[in-house]
Coordinates of C-alpha atoms in Angstrom, one line a residue:
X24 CA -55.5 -126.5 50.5
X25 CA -53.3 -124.0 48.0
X26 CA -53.4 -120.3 48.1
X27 CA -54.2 -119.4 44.0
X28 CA -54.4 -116.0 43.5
X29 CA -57.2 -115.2 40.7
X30 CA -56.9 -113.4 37.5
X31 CA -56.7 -108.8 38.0
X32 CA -59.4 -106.2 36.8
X33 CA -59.2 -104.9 40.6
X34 CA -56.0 -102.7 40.3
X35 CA -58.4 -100.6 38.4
X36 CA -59.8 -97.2 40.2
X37 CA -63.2 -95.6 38.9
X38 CA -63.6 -91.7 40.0
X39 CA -67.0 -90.6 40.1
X40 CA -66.1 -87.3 39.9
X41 CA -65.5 -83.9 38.0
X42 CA -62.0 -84.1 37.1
X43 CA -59.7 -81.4 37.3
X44 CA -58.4 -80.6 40.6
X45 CA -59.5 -80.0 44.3
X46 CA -59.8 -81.7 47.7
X47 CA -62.8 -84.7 46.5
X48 CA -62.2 -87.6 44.2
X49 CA -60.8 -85.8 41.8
X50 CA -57.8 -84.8 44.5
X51 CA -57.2 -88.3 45.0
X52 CA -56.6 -89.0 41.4
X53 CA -52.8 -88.3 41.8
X54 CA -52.3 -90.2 44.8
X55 CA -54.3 -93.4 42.8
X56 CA -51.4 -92.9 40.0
X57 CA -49.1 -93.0 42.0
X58 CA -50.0 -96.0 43.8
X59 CA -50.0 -97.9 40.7
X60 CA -53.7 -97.8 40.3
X61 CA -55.1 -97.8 37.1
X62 CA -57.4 -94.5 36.9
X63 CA -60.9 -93.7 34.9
X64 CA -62.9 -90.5 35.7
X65 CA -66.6 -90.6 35.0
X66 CA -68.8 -87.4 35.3
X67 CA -72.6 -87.5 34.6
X68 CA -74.4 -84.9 32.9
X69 CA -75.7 -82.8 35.8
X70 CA -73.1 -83.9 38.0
X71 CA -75.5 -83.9 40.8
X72 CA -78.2 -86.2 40.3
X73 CA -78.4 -90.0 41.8
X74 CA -80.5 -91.0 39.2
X75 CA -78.2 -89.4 36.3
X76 CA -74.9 -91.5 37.7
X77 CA -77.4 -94.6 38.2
X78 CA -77.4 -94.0 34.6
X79 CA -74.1 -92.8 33.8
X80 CA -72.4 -95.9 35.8
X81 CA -75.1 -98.2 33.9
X82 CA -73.9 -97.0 30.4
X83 CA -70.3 -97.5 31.6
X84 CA -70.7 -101.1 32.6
X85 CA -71.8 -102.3 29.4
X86 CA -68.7 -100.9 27.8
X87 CA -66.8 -103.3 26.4
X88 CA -63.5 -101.6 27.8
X89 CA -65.4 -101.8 31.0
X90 CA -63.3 -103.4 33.7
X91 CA -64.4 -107.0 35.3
X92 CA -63.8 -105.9 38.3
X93 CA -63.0 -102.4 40.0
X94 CA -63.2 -100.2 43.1
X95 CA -65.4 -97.5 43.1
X96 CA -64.7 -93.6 44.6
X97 CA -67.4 -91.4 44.9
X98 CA -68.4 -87.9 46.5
X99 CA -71.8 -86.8 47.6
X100 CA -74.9 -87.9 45.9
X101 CA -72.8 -90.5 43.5
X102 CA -72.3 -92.7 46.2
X103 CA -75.8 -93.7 46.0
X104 CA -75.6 -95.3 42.6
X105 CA -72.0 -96.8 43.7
X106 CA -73.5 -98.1 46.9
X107 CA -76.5 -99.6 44.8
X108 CA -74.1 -100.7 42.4
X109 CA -72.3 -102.4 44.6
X110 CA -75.2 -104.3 45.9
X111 CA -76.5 -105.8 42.9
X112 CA -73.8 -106.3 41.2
X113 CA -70.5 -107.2 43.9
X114 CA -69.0 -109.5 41.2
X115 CA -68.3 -106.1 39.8
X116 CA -67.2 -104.4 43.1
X117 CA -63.9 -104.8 44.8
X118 CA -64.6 -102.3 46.9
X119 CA -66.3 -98.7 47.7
X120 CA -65.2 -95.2 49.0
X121 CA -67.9 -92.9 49.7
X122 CA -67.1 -89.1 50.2
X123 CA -70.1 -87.4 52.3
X124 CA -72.7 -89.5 51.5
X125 CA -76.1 -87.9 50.9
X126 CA -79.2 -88.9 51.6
X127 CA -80.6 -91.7 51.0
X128 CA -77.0 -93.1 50.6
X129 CA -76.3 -92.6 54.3
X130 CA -79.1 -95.1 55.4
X131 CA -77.6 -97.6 53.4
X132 CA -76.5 -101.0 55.5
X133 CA -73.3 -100.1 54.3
X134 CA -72.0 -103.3 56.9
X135 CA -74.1 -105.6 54.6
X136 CA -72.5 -105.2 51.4
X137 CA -70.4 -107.4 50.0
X138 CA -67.3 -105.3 49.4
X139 CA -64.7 -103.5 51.9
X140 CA -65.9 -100.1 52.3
X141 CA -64.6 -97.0 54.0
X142 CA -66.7 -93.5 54.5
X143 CA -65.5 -90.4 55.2
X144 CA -67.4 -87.4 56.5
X145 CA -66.0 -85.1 53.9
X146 CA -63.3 -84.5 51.4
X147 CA -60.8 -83.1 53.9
X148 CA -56.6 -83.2 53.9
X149 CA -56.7 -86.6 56.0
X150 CA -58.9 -88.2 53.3
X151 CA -56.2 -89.0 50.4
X152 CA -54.0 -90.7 53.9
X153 CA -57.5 -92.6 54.8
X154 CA -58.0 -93.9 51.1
X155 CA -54.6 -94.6 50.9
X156 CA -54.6 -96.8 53.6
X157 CA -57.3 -98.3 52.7
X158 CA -56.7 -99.1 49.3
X159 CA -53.1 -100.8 50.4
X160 CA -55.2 -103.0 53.3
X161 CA -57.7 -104.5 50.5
X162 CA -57.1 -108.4 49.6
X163 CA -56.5 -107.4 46.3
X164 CA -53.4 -104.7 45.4
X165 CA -52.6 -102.3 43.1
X166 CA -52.3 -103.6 39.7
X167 CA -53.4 -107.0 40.5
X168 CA -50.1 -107.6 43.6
X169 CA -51.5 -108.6 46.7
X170 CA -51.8 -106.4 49.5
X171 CA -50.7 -106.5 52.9
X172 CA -54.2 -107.9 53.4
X173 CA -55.6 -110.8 55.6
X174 CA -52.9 -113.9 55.8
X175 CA -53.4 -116.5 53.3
X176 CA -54.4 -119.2 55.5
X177 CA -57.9 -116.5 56.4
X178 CA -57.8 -115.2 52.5
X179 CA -56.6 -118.4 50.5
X180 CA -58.3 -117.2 47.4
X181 CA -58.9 -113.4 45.7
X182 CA -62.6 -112.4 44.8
X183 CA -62.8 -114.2 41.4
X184 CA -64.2 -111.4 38.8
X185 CA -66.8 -112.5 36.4
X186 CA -64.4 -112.9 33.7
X187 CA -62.4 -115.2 36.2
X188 CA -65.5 -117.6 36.4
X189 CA -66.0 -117.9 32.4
X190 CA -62.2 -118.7 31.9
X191 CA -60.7 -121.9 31.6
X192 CA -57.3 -121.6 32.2
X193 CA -57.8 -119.8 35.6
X194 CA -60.3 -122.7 36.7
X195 CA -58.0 -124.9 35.5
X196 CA -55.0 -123.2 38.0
X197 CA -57.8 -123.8 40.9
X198 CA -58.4 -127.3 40.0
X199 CA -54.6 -127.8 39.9
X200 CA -54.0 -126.8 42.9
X201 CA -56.8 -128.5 44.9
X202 CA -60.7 -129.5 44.4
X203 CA -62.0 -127.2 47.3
X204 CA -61.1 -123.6 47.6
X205 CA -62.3 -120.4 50.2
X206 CA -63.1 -117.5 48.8
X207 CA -61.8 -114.2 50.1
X208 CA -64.6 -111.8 50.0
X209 CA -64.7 -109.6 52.9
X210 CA -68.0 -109.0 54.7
X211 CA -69.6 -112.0 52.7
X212 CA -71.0 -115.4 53.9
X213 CA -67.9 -117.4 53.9
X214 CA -67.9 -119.4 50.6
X215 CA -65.7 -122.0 49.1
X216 CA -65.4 -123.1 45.6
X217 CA -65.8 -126.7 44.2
X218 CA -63.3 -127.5 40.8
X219 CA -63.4 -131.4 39.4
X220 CA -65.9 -133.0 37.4
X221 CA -66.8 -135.5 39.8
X222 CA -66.1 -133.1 42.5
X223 CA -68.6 -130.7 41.5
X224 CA -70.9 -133.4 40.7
X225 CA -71.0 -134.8 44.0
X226 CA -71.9 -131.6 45.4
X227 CA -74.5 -131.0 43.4
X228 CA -75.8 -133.9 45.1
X229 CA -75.5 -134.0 48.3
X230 CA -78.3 -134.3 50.5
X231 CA -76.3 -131.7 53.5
X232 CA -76.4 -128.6 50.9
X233 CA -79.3 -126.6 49.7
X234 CA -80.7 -124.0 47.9
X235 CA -80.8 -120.5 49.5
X236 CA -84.3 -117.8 49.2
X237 CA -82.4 -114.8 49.0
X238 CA -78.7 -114.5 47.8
X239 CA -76.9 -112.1 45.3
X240 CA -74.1 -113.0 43.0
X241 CA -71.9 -112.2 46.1
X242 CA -73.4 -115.2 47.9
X243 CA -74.9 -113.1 51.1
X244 CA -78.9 -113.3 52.1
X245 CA -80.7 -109.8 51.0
X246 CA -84.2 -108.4 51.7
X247 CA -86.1 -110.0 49.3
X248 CA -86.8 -106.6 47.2
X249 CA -83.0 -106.3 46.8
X250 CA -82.4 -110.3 46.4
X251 CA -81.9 -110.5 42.3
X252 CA -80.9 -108.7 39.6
X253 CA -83.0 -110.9 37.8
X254 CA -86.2 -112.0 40.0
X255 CA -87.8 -114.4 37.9
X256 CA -85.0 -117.0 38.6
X257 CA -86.6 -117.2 42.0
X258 CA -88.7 -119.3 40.6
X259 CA -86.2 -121.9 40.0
X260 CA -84.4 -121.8 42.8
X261 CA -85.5 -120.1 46.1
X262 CA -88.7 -122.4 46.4
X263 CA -88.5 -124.6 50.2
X264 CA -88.0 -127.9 48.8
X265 CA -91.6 -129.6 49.3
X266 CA -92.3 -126.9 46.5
X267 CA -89.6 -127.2 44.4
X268 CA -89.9 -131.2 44.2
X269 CA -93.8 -130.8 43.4
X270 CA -93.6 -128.2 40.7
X271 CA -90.0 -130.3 39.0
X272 CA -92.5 -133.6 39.1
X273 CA -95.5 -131.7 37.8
X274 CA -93.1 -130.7 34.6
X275 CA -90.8 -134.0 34.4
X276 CA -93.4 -136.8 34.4
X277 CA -94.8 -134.9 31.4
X278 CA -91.7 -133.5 29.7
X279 CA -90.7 -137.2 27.7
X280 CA -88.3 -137.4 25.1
X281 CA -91.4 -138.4 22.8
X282 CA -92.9 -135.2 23.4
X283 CA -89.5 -133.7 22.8
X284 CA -89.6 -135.8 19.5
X285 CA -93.3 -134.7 19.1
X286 CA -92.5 -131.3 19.1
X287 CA -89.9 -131.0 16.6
X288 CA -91.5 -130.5 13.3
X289 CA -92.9 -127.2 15.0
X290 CA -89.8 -126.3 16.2
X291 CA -88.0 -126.6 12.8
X292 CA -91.1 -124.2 11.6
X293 CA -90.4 -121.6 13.8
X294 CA -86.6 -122.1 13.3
X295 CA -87.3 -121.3 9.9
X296 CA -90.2 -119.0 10.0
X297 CA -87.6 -116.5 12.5
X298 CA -84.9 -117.3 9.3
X299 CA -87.0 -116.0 6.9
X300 CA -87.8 -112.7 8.3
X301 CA -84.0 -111.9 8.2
X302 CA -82.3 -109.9 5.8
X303 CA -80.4 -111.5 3.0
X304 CA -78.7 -107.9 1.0
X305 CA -77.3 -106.2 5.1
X306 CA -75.5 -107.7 8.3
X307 CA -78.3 -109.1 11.0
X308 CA -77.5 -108.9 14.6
X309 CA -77.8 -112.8 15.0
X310 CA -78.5 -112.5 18.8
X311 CA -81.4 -110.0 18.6
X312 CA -83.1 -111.4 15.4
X313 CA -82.5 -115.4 16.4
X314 CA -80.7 -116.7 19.6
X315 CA -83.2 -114.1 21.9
X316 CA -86.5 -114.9 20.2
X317 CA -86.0 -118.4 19.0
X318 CA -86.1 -120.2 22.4
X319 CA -89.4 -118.2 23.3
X320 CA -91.1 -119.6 20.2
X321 CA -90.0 -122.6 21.2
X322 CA -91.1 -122.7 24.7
X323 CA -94.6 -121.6 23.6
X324 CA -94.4 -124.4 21.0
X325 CA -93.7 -126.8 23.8
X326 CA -96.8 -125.4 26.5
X327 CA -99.0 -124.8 23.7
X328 CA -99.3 -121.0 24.1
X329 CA -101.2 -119.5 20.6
X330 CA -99.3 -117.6 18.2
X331 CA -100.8 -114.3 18.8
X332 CA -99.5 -114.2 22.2
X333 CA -96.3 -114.9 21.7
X334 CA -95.0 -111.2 21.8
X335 CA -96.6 -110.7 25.2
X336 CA -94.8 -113.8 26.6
X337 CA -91.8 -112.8 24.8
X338 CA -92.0 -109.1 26.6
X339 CA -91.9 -110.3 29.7
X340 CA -89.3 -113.1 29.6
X341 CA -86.8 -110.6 27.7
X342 CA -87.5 -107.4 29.2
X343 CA -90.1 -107.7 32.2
X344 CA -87.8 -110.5 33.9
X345 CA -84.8 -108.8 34.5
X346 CA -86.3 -105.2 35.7
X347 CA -86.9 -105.3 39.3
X348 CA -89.2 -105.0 41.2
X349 CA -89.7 -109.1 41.7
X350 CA -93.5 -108.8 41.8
X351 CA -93.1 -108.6 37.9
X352 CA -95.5 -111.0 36.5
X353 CA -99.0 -110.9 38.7
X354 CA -100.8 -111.1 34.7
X355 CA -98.7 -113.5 33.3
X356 CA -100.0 -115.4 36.1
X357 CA -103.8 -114.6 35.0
X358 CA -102.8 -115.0 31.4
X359 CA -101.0 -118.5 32.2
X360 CA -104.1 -119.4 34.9
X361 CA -106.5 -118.7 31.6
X362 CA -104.4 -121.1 29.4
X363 CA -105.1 -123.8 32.3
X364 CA -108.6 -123.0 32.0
X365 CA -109.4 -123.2 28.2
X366 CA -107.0 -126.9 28.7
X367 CA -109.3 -127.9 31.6
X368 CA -112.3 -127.7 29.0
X369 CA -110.9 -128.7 25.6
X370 CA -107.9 -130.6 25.9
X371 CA -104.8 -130.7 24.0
X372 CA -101.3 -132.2 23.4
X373 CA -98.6 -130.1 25.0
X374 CA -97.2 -130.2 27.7
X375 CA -100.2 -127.6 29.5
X376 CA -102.5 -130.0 28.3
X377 CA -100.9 -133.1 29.6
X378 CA -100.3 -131.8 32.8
X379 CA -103.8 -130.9 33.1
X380 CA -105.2 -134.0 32.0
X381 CA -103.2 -136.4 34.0
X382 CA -103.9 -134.5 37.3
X383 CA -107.0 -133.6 37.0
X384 CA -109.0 -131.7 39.9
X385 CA -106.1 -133.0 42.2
X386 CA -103.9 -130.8 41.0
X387 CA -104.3 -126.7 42.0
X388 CA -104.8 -124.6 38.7
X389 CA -102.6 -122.8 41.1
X390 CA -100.1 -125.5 40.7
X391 CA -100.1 -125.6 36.9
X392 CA -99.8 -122.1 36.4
X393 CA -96.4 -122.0 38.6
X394 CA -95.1 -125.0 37.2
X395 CA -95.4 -123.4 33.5
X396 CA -93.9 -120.1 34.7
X397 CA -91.1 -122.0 35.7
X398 CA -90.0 -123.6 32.8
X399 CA -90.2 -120.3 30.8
X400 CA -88.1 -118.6 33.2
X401 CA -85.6 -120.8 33.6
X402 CA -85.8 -122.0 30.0
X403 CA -85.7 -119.0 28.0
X404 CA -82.1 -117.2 29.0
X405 CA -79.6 -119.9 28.9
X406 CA -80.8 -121.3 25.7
X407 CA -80.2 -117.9 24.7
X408 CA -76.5 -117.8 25.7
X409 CA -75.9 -121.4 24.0
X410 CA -77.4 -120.2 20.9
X411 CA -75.0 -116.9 21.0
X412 CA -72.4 -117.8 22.6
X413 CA -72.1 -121.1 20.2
X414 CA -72.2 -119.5 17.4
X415 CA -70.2 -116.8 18.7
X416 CA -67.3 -119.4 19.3
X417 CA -68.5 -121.4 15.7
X418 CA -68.1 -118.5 13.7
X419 CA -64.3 -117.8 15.6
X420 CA -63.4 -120.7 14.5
X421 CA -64.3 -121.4 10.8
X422 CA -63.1 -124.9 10.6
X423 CA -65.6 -126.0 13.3
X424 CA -68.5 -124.2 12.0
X425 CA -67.4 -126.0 8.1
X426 CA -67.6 -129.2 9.7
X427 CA -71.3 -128.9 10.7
X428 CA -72.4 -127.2 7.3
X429 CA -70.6 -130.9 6.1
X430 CA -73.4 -132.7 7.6
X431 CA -75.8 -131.1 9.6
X432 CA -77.6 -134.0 10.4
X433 CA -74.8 -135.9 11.9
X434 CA -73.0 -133.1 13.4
X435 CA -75.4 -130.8 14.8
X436 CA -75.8 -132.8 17.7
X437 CA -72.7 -133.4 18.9
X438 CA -71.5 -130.2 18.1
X439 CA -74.0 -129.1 20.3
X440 CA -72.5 -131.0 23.3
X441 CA -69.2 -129.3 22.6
X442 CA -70.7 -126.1 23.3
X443 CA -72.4 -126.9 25.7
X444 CA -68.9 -127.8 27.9
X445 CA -67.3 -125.1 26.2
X446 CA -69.5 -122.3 26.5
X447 CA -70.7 -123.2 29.6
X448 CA -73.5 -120.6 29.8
X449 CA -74.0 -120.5 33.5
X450 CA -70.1 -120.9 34.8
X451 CA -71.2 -121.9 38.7
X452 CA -74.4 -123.5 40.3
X453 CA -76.7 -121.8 42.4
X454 CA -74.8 -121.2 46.2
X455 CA -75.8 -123.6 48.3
X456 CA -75.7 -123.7 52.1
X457 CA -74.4 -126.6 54.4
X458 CA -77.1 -126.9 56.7
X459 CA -74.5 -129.4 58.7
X460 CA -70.8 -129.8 58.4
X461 CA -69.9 -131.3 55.2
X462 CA -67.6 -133.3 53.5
X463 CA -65.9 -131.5 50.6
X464 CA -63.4 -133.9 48.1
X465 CA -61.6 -134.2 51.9
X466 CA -62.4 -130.3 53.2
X467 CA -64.8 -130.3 55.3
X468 CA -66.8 -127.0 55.4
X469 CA -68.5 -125.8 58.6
X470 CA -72.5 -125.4 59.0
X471 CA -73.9 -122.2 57.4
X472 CA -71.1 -121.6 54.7
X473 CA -72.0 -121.6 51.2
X474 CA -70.7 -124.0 48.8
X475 CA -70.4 -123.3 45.0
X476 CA -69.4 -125.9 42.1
X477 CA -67.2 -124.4 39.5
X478 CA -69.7 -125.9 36.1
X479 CA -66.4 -124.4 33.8
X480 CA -63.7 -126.2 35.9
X481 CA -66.0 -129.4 36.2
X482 CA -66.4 -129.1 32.0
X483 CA -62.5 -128.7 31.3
X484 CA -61.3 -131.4 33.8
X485 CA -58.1 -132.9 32.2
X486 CA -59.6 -136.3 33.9
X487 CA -62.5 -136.3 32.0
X488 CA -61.5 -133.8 28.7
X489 CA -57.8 -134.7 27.8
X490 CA -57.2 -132.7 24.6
X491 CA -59.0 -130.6 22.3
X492 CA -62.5 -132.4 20.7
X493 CA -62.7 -135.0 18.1
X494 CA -64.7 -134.2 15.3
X495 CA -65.0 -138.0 14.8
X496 CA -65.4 -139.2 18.9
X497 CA -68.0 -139.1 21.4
X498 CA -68.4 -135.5 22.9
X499 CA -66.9 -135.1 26.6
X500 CA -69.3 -135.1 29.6
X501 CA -69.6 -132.1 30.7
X502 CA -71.8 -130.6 33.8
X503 CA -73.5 -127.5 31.8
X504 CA -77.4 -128.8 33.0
X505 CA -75.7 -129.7 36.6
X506 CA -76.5 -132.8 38.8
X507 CA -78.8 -134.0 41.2
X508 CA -82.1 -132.8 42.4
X509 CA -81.5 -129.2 41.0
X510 CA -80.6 -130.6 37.8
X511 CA -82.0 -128.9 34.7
X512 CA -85.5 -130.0 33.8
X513 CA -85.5 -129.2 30.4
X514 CA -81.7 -130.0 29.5
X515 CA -83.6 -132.4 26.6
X516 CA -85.6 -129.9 25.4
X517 CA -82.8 -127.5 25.5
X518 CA -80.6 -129.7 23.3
X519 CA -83.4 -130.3 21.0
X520 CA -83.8 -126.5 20.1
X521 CA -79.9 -125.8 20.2
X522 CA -79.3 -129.3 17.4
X523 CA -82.6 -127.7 15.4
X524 CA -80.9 -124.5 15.3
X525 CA -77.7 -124.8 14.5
X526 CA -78.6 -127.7 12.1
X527 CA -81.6 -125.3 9.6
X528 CA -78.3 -123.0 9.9
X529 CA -75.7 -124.7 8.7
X530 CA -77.7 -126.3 6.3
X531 CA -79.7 -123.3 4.8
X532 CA -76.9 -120.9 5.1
X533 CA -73.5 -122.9 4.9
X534 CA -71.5 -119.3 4.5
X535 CA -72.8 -117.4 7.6
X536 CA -69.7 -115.2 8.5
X537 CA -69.2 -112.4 11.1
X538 CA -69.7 -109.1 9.4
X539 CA -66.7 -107.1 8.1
X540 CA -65.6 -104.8 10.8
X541 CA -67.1 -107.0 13.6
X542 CA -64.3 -107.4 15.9
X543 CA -64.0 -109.0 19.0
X544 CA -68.1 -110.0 20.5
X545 CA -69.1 -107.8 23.4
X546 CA -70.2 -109.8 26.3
X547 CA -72.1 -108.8 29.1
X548 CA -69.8 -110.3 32.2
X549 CA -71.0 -111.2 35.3
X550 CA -72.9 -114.7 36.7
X551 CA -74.3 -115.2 33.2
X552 CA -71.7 -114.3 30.5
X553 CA -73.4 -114.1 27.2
X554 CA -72.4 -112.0 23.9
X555 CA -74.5 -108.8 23.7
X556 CA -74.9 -108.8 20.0
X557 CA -73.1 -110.7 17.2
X558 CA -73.3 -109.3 13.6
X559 CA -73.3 -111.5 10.2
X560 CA -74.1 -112.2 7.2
X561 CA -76.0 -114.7 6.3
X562 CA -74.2 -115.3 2.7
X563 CA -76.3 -117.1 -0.1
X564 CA -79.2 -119.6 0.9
X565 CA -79.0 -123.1 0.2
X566 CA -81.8 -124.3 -1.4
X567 CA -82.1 -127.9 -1.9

């Protein structure tokens, strides 16, 4: 197993801090510089409020200078939002100093997160030797050079950064240098990385690895009110297994390809009723105005949800969703659980009204309502990042995007496939947990490690995806809707809206361009890497 060292962003050191000069972070600025650290000082507004550098660090995430991954310095009631920071986001983190933590920082499990930390009483003269010392001893160096850190045979593998996971050429290094890989990530579950098509594939399905309740990005079980960034995923994943296999065959038997075929003269309405709301004289963020609302429509096409309601539905799966708390949707259970009812009397043909049809009083309205939460959680977002992403990567590359407009009708579809192994929207599967020593491609990985399969290394595997695509050949296989049990449920629906899409597109706006001035797309990085916004025009409409 080969020592490959992953791609930098942690030779970069964030000061919460003042500036200027004095014995706190901004004393250790110097020292940083001179270590070959890379140095940004942020301040908030009051300069004393938790809540204002919650805020303050928030703002500088989404930058799109922001770096993928960083440590964090902080004095006195800033090493809250660090230490929070650090929790839900340790992709981000490479590690933490806290200077005389406040309260409620101090009563922190500092030991749990995921990161090296070090805290120190005070900002006194042995603090710049302390953070020195500890800044040489992390995994990861200054300016991206390893450290006099654990030995490689205990640390064969740096922290990947979220940018890491999205790029192909640094999977590709991991995949060239083995199929299995441990991760170094210091206070973390110990957790090894899968690369390889088949590789990845086969552990997607092995019976000996499952599905944890309560894990972060990091890959380390939290309380449950800290477990996700995003808690409606729960649904889709953290479910014991009885439950999980009840609610997928509750949804599968129902959601056919004919439904699928059913459904898509609605879904080419609402493709181009969203079209026609859009601006034809002014650039249109693309993201906001199509790729976000488009696959809610859709998914309330598919369950049957009325028109009216769509906005409520849409709320909550773009807004609602990703706000903790997790207890986020007790009335979109009572709205769903009302939808059941009204199907129970009259009955109708979607996929609400199927299901409750074919189970009748057997199944638990209970049941139903879970089953179509589901699907909405976990359909909504990554169609999203196909759809953005996609056309993100289209519009880059003009010669692609002219070869749909050619022939939407034969090309949408495989062009769709393309995207889907080159965009990859979700670059890892859910960790999984050997609940007995497993097999690995020839590693075998002890009982109560976590296992994750690299979905961009397994979709640019030179043994299944030799060169570049061929406009005029099959699309490579590609592992974007993973394997096995946990295998996407929708991935035909998914493809249906993605092919509808980027087919009413091309063929009612054949010059769609990025707008002059656009630059380079902002993307939000971290587990799900998808464009923030993506401005266009939409050029002159075809009109047959």
């Amino acid at each position: 197993m080969s020592a490959v060292r992953a791609s930098g962003g942690s030779g970069e050191l964030v000061l919460l801090g003042e500036g200027g000069t004095g014995t706190g972070v901004s004393g250790l600025e110097a020292l940083a510089v001179r270590g070959g650290w890379r140095v940004r000082t942020l301040s908030s507004s009051t300069g004393d409020e938790e809540d204002d550098w919650t805020a303050r660090l928030a703002a500088f995430l989404g930058a799109p200078d922001s770096p993928d991954r960083m440590v964090l310095v902080a004095e006195g009631r800033a090493c809250g939002a660090v230490f929070a920071l650090a929790d839900r986001h340790p992709e981000r983190a490479a590690g933490v100093v806290a200077l005389a933590p406040e309260p409620p920082a101090a009563d922190v499990p500092l030991p749990g997160l995921a990161c090296p930390v070090l805290v120190l009483p005070g900002p006194a003269d042995a603090s710049g030797r302390a953070v020195g010392r500890f800044l040489t001893e992390l995994c990861t160096g200054p300016a991206g050079n390893p450290g006099p850190g654990p030995a490689e045979e205990t640390c064969p593998a740096r922290a990947l950064s979220p940018a890491d996971l999205h790029e192909p050429s640094v999977m590709r290094r991991f995949a060239a240098a083995g199929p299995v890989h441990r991760l170094a990530s210091p206070g973390s579950v110990p957790t090894w990385v899968v690369t390889g098509h088949e590789a990845a594939r086969a552990v997607l399905a092995h019976p000996g690895l499952v599905g944890d309740t309560a894990t972060t990005a990091g890959y380390r079980p939290q309380p449950p009110e800290l477990a996700s960034v995003h808690p409606g995923d729960a649904d889709t994943i953290t479910v014991d297994a009885g439950e999980h296999g009840r609610l997928r065959g509750l949804v599968e038997r129902h959601l056919t390809p004919e439904l699928t075929e059913a459904a898509l003269p609605r879904l080419r309405q609402v493709t181009d009723e969203l079209l026609d709301g859009l601006p034809r004289d002014r650039e249109v963020d693309l993201v906001a105005a199509f790729a976000v609302p488009l696959p809610v429509a859709a998914l309330c096409v598919l369950l049957g949800v009325p028109e009216p309601d769509r906005p409520y539905l849409a709320d909550w799966l773009v807004r609602r969703v990703p706000t903790p708390p997790p207890a986020a949707h007790e009335d979109v259970d009572a709205y769903l659980g009302g939808l059941v009812t009204e199907r129970r009397g009259r009955p109708a043909d979607d996929l609400l009204g199927r299901m409750c049809a074919a189970g009748g009083d057997a199944v638990r309205d209970g049941d139903l309502v879970a089953a179509a939460r589901l699907l909405l959680v976990s359909g909504a977002r990554p169609t999203t990042t196909l759809l953005g992403n996609g056309l993100a990567a289209l519009l880059a590359h003009r010669d692609r995007w002219r070869e749909v407009t050619r022939d939407p009708d034969a090309h949408a579809g495989p062009v769709t496939e393309e995207l889907l192994r080159h965009v990859t929207p979700y670059p890892v599967g859910f960790a999984r947990r050997a609940v007995a020593p497993v097999d690995a491609a020839g590693v075998r990985i002890p009982a109560g490690h976590r296992v994750l399969a690299s979905l961009t290394a397994a979709n640019h595997d030179p043994a299944v995806c030799p060169g570049g695509p061929d406009p005029e050949g099959a699309p490579y296989p590609h592992a974007s809707f993973g394997h096995g049990r946990h295998a996407c449920l929708g991935a035909g629906f998914a493809r249906a809206v993605a092919r509808t899409a980027l087919g009413t597109l091309a063929r009612r706006f054949p010059g769609l361009d990025l707008a002059p001035g656009a630059g380079e797309p902002h993307y939000r990085r971290s587990r799900v890497r998808y464009v923030l916004a993506l401005p266009v025009l939409l050029g002159a409409e075809h009109r047959p």
